[in-house]
Steps between C-alpha positions, in 0.01 A plus 500: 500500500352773676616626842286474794528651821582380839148413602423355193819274519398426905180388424635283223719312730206447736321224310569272198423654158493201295232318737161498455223576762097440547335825505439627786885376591623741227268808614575471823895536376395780324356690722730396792808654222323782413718765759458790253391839721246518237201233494661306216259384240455053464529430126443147336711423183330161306708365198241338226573211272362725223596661157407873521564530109238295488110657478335188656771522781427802649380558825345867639208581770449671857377337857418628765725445808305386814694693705559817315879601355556743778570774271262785391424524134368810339257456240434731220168455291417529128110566481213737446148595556348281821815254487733817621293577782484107596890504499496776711280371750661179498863649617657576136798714598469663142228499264432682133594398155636756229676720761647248707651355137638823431658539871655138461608620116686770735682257687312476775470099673381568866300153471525154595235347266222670210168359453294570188152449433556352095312794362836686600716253394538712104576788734774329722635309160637844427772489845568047433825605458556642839296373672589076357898529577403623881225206486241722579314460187131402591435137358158266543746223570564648819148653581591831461313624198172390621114705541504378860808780629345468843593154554784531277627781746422305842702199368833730413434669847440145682842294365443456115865420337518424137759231407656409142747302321809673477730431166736237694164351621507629848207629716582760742286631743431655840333281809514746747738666745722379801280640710230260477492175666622177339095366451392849301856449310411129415104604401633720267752273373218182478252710359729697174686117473118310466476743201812478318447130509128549403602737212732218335495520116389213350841495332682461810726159429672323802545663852353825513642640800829517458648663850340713725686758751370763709766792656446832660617846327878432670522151567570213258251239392350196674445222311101341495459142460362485122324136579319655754401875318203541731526670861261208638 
């Protein structure tokens, strides 16, 4: 078992682990836990009733928080011609396409997410190998190899998370930070869980939610109410 410190163990005592809350009940333990001197980042953990071995079980996409993630995201741009000067203009932190492969063959990873318009996409194939392990490989699943890098750009910038089924059939993602009040914390929370549930495989056999918790970067998890999934 792993060793946690003294806050971590305080905070632990301060409510029951093994009950579960509503939504906004569990947020508002979150962020009333979160005593980091750091704005501690809300994360959502959602356990699936689903086989990742299996192809038809497979879940992967982006949404757009309502209320942004609080975090900043630099955005790096595979394009040319017109498309490069539409990235620029639309707040692309970096744009180009052979050099900036041969800067990242280098070693170099000073980006958040890459965008590629999919005429680049035989010029990025060349870095999949870096860039997939670091999940930064551009992927139409997600939006981000796309001919509109303008909108593609604005959603990153406004909230845009991408979620996926892990290989224990987890979903882990971020909702936002402590900072931000328990209603943007459950908007972000309603609006990523109305996807997962919209995104289930046809597969899917019995309950698909399985548990749902939501904890702060140094504070245990609080335990959602899986009958009621929804933050309404």
């Amino acid at each position: 078992m792993p060793k946690h410190g003294k806050k971590y163990t305080d905070v632990a005592k301060s409510y029951d682990l093994a009950k579960v809350y509503e939504v906004d009940e569990a947020l508002g333990l979150v962020k009333k836990n979160a005593k980091a001197k750091f704005d501690e980042t809300v994360e959502i953990a959602i356990k699936l009733n689903l086989d990742p071995r299996q192809s038809d079980q497979q879940i992967r996409g982006a949404v757009v928080l309502p209320n942004g993630t609080g975090v900043e995201r630099k955005v790096l741009v595979f394009a040319k011609g017109d498309k490069l000067k539409e990235a620029e203009a639309a707040g692309a932190d970096y744009v180009g396409s052979e050099e900036l492969v041969t800067k990242i063959q280098g070693g170099w990873f000073d980006f958040d997410v890459a965008i590629a318009t999919p005429d680049m996409m035989g010029v990025v194939g060349k870095i999949g190998r870096l860039l997939g392990p670091k999940g930064l490989m551009p992927n139409p699943k997600t939006g981000t190899v796309t001919m509109d890098v303008a909108k593609a750009i604005s959603e990153v910038k406004a909230g845009k998370i991408e979620y996926r089924l892990d290989k224990a059939a987890n979903v882990h993602a971020r909702i936002g930070k402590a900072s931000f009040s328990v209603e943007q914390l459950v908007g972000n929370y309603t609006t990523l869980m109305e996807t997962i549930i919209k995104a289930k495989p046809a597969a899917a056999k019995g309950q698909y939610i399985k548990n749902i918790s939501v904890s702060s970067t140094m504070s245990p998890g609080v335990k959602i109410n899986v009958l009621k999934p929804l933050g309404k």
